[in-house]
PDB file of N, CA and C in Angstrom:
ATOM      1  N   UNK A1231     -99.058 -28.747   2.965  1.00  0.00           N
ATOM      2  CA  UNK A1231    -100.327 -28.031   2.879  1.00  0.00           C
ATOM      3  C   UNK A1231    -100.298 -27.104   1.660  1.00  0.00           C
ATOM      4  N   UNK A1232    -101.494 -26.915   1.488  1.00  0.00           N
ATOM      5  CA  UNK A1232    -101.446 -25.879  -0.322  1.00  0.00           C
ATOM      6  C   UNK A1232    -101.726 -24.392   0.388  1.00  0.00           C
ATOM      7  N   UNK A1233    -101.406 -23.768  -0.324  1.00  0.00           N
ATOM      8  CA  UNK A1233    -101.439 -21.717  -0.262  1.00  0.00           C
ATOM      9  C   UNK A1233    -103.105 -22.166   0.563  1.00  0.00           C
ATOM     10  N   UNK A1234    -104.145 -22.528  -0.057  1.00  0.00           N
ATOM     11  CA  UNK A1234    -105.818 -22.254   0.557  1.00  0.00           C
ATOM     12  C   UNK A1234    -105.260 -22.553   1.882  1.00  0.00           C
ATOM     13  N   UNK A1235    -105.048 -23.865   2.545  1.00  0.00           N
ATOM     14  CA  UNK A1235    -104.894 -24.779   3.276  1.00  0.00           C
ATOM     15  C   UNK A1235    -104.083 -23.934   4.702  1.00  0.00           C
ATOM     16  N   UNK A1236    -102.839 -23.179   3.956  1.00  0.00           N
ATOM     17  CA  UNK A1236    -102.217 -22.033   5.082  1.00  0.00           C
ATOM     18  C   UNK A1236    -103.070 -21.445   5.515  1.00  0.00           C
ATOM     19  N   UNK A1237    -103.449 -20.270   4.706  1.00  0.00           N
ATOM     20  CA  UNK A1237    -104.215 -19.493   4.508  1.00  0.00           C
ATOM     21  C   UNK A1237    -105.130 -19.408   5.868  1.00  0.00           C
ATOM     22  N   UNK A1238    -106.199 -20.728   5.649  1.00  0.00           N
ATOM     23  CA  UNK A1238    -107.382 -21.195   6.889  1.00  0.00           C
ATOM     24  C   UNK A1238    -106.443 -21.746   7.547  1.00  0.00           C
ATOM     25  N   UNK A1239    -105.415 -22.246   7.815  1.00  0.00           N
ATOM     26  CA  UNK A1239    -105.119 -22.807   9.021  1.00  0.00           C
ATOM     27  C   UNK A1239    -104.338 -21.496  10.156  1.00  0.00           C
ATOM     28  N   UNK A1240    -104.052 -20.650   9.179  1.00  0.00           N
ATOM     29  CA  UNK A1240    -103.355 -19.024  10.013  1.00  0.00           C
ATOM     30  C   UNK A1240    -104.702 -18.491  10.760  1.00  0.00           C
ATOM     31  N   UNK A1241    -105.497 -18.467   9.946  1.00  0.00           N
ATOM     32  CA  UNK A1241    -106.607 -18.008  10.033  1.00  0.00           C
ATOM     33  C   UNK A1241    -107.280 -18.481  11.404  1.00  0.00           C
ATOM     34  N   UNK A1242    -107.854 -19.825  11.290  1.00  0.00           N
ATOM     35  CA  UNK A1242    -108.298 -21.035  12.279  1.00  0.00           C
ATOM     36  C   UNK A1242    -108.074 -20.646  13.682  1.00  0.00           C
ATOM     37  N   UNK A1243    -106.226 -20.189  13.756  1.00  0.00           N
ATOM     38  CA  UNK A1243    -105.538 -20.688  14.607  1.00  0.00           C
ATOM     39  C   UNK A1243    -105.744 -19.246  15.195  1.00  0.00           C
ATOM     40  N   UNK A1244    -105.918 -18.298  14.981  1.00  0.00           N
ATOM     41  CA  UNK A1244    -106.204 -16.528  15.738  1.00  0.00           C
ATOM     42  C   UNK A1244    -107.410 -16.411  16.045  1.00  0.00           C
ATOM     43  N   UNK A1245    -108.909 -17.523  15.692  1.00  0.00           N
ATOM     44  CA  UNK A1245    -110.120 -17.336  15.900  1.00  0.00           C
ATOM     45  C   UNK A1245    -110.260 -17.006  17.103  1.00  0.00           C
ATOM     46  N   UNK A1246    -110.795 -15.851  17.195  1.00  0.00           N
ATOM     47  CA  UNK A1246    -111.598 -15.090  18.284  1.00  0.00           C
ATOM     48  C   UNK A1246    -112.782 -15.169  19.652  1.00  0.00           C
ATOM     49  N   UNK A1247    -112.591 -17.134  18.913  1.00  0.00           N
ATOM     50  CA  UNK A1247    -113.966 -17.612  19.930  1.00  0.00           C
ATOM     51  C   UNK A1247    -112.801 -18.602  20.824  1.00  0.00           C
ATOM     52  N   UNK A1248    -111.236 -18.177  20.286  1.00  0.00           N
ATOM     53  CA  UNK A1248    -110.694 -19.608  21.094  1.00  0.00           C
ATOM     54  C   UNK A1248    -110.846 -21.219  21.026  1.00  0.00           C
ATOM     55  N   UNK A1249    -111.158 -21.505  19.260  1.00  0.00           N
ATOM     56  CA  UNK A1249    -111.511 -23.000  18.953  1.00  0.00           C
ATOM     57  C   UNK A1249    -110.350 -23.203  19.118  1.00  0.00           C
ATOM     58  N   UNK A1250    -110.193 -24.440  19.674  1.00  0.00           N
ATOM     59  CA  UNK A1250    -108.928 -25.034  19.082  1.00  0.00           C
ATOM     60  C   UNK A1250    -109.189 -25.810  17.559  1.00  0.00           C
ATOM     61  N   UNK A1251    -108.602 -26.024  16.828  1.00  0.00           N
ATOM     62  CA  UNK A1251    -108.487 -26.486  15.463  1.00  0.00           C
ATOM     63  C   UNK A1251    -106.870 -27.134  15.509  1.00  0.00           C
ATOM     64  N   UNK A1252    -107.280 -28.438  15.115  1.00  0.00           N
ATOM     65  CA  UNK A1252    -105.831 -29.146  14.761  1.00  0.00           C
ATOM     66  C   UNK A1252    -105.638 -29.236  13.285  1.00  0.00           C
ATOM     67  N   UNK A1253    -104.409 -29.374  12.622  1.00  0.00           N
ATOM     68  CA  UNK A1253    -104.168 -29.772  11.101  1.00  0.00           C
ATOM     69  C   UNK A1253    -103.869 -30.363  10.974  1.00  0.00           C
ATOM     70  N   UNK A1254    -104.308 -31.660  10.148  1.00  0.00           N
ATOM     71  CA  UNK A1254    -103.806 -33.178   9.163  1.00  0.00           C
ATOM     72  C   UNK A1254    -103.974 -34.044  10.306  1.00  0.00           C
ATOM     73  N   UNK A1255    -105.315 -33.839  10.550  1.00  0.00           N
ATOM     74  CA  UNK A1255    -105.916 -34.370  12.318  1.00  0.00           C
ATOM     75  C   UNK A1255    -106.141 -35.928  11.704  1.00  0.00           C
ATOM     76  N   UNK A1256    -105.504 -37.429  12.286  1.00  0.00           N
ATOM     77  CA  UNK A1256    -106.058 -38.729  12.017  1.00  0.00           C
ATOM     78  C   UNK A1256    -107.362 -38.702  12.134  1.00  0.00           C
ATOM     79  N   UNK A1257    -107.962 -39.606  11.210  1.00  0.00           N
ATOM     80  CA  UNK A1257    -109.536 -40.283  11.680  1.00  0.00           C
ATOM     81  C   UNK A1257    -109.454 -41.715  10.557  1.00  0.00           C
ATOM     82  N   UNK A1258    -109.776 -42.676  11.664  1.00  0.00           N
ATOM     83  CA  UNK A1258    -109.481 -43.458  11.053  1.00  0.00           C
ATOM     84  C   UNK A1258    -108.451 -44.042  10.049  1.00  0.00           C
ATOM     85  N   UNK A1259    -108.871 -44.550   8.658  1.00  0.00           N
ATOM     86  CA  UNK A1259    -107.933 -44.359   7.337  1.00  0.00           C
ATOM     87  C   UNK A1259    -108.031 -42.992   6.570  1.00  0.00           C
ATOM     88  N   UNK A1260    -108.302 -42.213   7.606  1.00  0.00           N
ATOM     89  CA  UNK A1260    -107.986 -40.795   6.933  1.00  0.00           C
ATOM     90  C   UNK A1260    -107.625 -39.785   7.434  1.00  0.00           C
ATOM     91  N   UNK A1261    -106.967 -38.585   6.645  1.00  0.00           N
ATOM     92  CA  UNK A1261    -106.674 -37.337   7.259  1.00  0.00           C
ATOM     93  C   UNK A1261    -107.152 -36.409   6.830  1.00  0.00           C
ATOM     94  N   UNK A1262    -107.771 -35.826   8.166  1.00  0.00           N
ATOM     95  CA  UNK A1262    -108.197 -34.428   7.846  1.00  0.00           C
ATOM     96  C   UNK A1262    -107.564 -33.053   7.787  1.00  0.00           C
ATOM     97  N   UNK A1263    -107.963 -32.268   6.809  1.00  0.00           N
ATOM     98  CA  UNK A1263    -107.459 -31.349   6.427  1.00  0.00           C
ATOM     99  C   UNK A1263    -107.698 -30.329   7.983  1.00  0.00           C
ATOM    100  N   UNK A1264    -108.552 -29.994   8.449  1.00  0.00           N
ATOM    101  CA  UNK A1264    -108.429 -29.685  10.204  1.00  0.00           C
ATOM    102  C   UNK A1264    -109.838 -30.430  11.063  1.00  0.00           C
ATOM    103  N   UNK A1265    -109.449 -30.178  12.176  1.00  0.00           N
ATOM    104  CA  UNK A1265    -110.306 -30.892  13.319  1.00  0.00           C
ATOM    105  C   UNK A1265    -110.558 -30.240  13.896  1.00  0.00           C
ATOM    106  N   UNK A1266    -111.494 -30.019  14.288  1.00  0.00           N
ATOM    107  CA  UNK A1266    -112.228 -28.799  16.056  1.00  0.00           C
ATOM    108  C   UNK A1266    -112.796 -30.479  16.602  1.00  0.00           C
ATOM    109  N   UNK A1267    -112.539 -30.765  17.893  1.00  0.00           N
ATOM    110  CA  UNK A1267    -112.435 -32.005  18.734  1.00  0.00           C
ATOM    111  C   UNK A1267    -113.744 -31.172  19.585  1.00  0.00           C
ATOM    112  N   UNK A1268    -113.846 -30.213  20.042  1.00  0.00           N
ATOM    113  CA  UNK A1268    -114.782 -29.693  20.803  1.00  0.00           C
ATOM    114  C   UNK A1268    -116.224 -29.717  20.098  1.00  0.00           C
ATOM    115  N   UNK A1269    -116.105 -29.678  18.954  1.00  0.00           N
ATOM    116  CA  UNK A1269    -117.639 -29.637  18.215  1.00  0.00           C
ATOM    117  C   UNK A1269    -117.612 -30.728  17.076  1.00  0.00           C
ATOM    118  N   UNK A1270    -116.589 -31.742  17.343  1.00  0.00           N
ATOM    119  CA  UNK A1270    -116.700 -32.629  16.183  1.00  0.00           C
ATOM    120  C   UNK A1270    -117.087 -32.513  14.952  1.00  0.00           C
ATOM    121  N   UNK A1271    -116.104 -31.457  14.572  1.00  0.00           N
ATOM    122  CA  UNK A1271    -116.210 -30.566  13.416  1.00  0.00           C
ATOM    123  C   UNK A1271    -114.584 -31.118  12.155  1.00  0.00           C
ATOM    124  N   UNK A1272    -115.100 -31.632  11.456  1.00  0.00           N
ATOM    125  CA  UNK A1272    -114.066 -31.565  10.193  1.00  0.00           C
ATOM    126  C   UNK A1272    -114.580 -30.377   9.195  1.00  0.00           C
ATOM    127  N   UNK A1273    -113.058 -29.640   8.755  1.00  0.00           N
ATOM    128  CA  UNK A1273    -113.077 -28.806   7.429  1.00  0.00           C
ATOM    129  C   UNK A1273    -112.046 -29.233   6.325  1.00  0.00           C
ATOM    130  N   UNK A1274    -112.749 -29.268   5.535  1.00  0.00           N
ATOM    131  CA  UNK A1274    -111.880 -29.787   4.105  1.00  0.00           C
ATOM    132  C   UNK A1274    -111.599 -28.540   2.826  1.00  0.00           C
ATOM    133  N   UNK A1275    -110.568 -28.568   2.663  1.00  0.00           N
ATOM    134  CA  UNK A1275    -110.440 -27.721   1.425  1.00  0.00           C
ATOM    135  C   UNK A1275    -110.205 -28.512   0.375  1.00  0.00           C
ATOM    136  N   UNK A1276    -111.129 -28.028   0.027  1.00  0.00           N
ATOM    137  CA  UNK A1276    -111.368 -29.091  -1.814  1.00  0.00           C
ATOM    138  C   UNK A1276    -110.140 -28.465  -3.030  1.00  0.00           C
ATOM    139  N   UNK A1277    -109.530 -29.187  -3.743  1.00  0.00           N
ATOM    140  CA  UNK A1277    -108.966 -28.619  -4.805  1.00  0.00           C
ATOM    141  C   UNK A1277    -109.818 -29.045  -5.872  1.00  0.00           C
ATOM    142  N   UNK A1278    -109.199 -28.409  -7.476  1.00  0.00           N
ATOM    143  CA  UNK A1278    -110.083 -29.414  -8.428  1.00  0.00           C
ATOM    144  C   UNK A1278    -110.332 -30.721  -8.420  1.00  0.00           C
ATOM    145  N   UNK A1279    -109.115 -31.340  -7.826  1.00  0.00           N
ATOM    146  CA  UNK A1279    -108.979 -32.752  -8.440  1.00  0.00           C
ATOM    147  C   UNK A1279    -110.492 -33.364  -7.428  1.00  0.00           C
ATOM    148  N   UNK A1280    -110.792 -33.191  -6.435  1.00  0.00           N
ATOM    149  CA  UNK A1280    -112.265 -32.950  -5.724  1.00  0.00           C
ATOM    150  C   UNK A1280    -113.016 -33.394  -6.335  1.00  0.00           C
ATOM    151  N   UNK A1281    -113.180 -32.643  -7.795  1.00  0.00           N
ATOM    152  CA  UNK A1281    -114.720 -32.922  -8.762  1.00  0.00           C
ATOM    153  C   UNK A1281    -114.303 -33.700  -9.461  1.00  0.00           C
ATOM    154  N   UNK A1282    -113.076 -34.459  -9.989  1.00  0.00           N
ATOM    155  CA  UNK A1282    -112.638 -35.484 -10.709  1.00  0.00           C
ATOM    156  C   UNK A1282    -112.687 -37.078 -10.506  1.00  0.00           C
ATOM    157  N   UNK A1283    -112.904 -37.646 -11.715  1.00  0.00           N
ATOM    158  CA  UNK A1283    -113.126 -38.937 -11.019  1.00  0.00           C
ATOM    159  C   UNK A1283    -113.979 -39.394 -10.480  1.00  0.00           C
ATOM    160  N   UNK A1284    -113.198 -40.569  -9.933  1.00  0.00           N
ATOM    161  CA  UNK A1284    -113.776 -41.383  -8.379  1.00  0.00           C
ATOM    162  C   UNK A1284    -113.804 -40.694  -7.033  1.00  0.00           C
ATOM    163  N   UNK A1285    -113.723 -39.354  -7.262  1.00  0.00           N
ATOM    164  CA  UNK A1285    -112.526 -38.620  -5.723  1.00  0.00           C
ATOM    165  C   UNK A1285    -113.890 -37.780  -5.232  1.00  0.00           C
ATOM    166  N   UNK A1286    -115.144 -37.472  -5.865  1.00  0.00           N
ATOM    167  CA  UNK A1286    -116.722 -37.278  -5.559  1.00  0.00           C
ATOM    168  C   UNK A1286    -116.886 -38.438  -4.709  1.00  0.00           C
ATOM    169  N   UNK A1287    -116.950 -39.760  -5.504  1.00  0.00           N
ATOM    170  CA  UNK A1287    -117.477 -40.886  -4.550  1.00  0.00           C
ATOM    171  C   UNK A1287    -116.395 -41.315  -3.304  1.00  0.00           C
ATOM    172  N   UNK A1288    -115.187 -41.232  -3.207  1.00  0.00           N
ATOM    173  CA  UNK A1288    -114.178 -41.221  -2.033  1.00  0.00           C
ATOM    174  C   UNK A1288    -114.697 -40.444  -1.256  1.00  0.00           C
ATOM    175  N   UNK A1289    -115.147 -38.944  -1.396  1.00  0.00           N
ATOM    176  CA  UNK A1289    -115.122 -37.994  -0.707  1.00  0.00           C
ATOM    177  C   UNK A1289    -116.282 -38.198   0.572  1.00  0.00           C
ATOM    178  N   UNK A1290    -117.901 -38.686  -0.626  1.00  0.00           N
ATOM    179  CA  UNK A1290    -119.038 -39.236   0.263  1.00  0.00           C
ATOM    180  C   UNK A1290    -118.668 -40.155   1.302  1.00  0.00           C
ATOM    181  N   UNK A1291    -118.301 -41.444   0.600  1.00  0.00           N
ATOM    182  CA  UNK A1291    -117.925 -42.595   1.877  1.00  0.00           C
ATOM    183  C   UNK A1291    -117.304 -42.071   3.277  1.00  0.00           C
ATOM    184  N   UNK A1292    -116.319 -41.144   2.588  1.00  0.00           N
ATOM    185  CA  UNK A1292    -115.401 -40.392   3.743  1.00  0.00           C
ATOM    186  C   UNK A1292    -116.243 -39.573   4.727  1.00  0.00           C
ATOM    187  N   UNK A1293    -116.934 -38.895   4.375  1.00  0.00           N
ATOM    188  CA  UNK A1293    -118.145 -37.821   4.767  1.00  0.00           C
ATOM    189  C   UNK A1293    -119.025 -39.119   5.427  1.00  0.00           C
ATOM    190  N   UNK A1294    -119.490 -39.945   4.843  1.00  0.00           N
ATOM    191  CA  UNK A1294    -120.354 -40.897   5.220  1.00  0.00           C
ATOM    192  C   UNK A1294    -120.137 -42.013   6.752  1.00  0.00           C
ATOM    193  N   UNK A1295    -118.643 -42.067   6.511  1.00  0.00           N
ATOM    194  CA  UNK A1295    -118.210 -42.956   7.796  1.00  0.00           C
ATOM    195  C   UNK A1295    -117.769 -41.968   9.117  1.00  0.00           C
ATOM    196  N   UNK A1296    -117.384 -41.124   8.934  1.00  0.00           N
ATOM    197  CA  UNK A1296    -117.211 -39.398   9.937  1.00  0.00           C
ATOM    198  C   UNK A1296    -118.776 -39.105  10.562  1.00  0.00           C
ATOM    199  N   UNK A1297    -119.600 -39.593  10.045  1.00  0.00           N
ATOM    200  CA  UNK A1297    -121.254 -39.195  10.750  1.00  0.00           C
ATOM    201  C   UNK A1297    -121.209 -40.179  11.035  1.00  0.00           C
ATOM    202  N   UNK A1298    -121.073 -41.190  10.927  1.00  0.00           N
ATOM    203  CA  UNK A1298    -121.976 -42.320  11.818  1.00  0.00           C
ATOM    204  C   UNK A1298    -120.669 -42.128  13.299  1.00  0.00           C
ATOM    205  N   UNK A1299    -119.812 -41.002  13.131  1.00  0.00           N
ATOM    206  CA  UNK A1299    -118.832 -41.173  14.494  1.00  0.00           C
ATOM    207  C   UNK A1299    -119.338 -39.894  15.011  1.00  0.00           C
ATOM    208  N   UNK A1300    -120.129 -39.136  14.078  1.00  0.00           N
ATOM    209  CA  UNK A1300    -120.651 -37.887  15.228  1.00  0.00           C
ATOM    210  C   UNK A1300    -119.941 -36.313  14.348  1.00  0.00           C
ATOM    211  N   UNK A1301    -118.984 -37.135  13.248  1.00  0.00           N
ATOM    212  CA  UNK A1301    -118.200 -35.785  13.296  1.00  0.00           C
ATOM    213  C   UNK A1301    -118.905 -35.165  12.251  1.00  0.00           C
ATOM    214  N   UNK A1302    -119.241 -33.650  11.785  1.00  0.00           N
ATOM    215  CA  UNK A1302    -119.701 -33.258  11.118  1.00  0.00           C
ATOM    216  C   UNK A1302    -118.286 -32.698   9.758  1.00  0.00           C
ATOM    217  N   UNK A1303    -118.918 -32.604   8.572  1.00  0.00           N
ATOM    218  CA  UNK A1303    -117.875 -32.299   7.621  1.00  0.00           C
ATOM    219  C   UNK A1303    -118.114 -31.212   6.636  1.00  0.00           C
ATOM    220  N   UNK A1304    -117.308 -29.670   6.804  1.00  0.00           N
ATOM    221  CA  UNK A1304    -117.451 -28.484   5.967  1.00  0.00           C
ATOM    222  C   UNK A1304    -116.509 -28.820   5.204  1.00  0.00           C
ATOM    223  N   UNK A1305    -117.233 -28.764   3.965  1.00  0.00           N
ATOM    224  CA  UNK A1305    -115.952 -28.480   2.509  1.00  0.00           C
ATOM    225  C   UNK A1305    -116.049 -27.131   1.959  1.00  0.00           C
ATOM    226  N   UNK A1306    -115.163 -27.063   1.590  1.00  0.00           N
ATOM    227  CA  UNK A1306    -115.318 -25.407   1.249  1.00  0.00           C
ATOM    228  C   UNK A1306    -114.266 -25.620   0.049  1.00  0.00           C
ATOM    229  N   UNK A1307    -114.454 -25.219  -1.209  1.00  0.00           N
ATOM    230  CA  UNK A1307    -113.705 -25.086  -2.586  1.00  0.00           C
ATOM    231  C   UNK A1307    -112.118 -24.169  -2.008  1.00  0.00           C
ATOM    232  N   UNK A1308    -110.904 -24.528  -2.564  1.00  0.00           N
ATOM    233  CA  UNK A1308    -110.157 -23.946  -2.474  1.00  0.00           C
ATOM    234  C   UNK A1308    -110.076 -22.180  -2.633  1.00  0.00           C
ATOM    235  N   UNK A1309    -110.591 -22.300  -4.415  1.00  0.00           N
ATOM    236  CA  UNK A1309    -110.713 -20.909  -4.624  1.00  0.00           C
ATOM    237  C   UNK A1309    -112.008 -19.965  -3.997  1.00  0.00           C
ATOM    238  N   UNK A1310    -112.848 -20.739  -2.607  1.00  0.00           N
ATOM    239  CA  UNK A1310    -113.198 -19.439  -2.017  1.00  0.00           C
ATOM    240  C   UNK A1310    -112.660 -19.620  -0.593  1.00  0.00           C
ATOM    241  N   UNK A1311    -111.642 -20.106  -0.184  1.00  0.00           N
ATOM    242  CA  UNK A1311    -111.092 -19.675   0.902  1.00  0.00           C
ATOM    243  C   UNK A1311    -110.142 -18.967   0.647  1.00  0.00           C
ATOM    244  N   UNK A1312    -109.474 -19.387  -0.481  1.00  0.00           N
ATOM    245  CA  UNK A1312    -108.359 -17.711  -1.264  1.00  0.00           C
ATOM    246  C   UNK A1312    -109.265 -16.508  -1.300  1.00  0.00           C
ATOM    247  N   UNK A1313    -110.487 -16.273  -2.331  1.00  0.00           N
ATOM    248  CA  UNK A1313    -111.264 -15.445  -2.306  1.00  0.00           C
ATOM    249  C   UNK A1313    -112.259 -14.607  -1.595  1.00  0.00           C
ATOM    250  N   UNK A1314    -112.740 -15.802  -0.087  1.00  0.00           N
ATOM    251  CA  UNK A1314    -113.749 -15.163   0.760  1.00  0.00           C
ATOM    252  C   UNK A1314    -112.887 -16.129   2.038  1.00  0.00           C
ATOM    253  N   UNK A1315    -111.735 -15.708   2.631  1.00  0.00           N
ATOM    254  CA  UNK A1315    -111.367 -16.164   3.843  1.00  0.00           C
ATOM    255  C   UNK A1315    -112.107 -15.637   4.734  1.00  0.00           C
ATOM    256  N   UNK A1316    -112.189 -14.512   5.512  1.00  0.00           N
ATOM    257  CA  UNK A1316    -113.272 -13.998   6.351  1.00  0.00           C
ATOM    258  C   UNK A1316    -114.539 -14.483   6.420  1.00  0.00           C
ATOM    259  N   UNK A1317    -115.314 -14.381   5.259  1.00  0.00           N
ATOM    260  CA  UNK A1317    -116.614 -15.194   5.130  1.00  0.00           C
ATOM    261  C   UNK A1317    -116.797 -16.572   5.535  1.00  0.00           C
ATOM    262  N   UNK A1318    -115.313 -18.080   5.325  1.00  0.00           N
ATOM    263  CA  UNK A1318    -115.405 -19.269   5.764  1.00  0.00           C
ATOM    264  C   UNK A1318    -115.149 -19.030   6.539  1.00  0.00           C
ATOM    265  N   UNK A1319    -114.106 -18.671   7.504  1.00  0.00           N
ATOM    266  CA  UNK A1319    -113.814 -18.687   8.962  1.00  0.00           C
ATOM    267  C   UNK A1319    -115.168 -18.173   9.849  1.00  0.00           C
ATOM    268  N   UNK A1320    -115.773 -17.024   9.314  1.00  0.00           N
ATOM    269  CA  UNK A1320    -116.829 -16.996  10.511  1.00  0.00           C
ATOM    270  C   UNK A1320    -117.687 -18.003  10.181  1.00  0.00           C
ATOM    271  N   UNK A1321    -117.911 -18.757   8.786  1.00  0.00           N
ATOM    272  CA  UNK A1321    -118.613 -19.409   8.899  1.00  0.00           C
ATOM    273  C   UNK A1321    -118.293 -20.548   9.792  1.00  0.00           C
ATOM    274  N   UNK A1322    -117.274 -21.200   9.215  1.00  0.00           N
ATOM    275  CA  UNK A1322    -116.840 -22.035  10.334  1.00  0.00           C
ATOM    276  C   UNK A1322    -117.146 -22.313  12.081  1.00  0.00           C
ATOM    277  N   UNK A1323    -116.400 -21.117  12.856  1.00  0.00           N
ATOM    278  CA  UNK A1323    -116.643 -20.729  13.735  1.00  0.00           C
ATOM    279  C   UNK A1323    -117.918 -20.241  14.615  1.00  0.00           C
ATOM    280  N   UNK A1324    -119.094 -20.049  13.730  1.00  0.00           N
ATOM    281  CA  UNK A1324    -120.083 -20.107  13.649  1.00  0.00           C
ATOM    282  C   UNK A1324    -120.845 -21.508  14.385  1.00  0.00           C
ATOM    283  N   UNK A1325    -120.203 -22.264  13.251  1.00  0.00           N
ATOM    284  CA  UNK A1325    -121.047 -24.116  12.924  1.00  0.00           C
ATOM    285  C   UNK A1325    -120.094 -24.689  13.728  1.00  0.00           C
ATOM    286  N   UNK A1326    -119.187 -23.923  14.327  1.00  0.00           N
ATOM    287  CA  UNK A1326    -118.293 -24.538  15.818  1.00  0.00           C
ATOM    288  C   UNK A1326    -119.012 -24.295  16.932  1.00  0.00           C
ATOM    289  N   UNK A1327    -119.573 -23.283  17.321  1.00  0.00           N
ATOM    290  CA  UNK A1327    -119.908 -22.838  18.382  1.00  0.00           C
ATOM    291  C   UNK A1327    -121.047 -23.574  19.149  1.00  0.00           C
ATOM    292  N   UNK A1328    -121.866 -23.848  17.603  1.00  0.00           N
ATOM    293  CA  UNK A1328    -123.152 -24.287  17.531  1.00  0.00           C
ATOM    294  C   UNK A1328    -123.211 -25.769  17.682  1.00  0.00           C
ATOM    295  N   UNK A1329    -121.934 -26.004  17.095  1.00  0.00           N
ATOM    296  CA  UNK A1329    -122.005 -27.550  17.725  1.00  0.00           C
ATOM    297  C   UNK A1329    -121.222 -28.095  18.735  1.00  0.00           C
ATOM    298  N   UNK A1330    -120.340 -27.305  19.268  1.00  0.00           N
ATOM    299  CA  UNK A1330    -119.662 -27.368  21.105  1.00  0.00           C
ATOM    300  C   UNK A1330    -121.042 -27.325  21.803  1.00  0.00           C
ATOM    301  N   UNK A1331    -122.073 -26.700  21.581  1.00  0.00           N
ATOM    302  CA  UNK A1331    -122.886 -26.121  22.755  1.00  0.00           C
ATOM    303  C   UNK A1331    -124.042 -27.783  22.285  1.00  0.00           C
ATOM    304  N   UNK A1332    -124.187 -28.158  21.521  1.00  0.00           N
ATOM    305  CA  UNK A1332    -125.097 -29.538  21.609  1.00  0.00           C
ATOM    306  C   UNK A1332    -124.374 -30.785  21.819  1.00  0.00           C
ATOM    307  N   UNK A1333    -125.371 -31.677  22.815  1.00  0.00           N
ATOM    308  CA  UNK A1333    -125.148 -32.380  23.271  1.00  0.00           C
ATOM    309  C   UNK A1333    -124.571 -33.830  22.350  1.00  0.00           C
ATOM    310  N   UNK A1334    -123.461 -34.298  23.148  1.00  0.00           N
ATOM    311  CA  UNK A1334    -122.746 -35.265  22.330  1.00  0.00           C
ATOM    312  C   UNK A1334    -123.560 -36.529  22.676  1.00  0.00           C
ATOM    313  N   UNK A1335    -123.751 -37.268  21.304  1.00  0.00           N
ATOM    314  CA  UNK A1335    -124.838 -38.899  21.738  1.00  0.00           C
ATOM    315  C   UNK A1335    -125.345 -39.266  20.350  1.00  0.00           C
TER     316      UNK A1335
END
């Protein structure tokens, strides 16, 4: 895991609403950077290499095949979970809560 990646997963793991959040959670041919299973919630921490390339269009498909399973997907840039950790986590936790409480279908 990278310094951002600790960082939110220390973070994740003390949330105050009691999510559970897993790290380097399977889905499919991929791994996620964490999982909330209760709100079918993926979070991704983007590094540069993110905006490089082919790794924009990897990223969609990836994002793209995760919805048609229900799961929703927050990316959040590395350098603002170094810079605004407090701010993603409630956000997070937030867009957790909100989606534990709607109905799965």
């Amino acid at each position: 895991m990278t310094p951002p990646e600790i960082a939110l997963w220390l973070a994740l793991r003390q949330n105050d609403a009691g999510l559970r959040f897993r790290k380097q959670y399977p889905a499919g041919d991929y791994v996620l950077d964490f999982y909330c299973a209760p709100a079918r919630l993926a979070i991704e921490v983007d590094g540069e290499a993110h905006s490089r390339g082919d790794q924009p269009a990897r990223d969609a498909r990836r994002d793209a095949w995760l919805a048609v399973k229900g799961v929703a997907v927050l990316r959040y840039p590395a350098r603002d979970v170094l810079s605004h950790l407090d701010d993603v986590v409630r956000q997070i936790v937030a867009i957790a809560l909100d989606r534990r409480e709607q109905p799965q279908g």
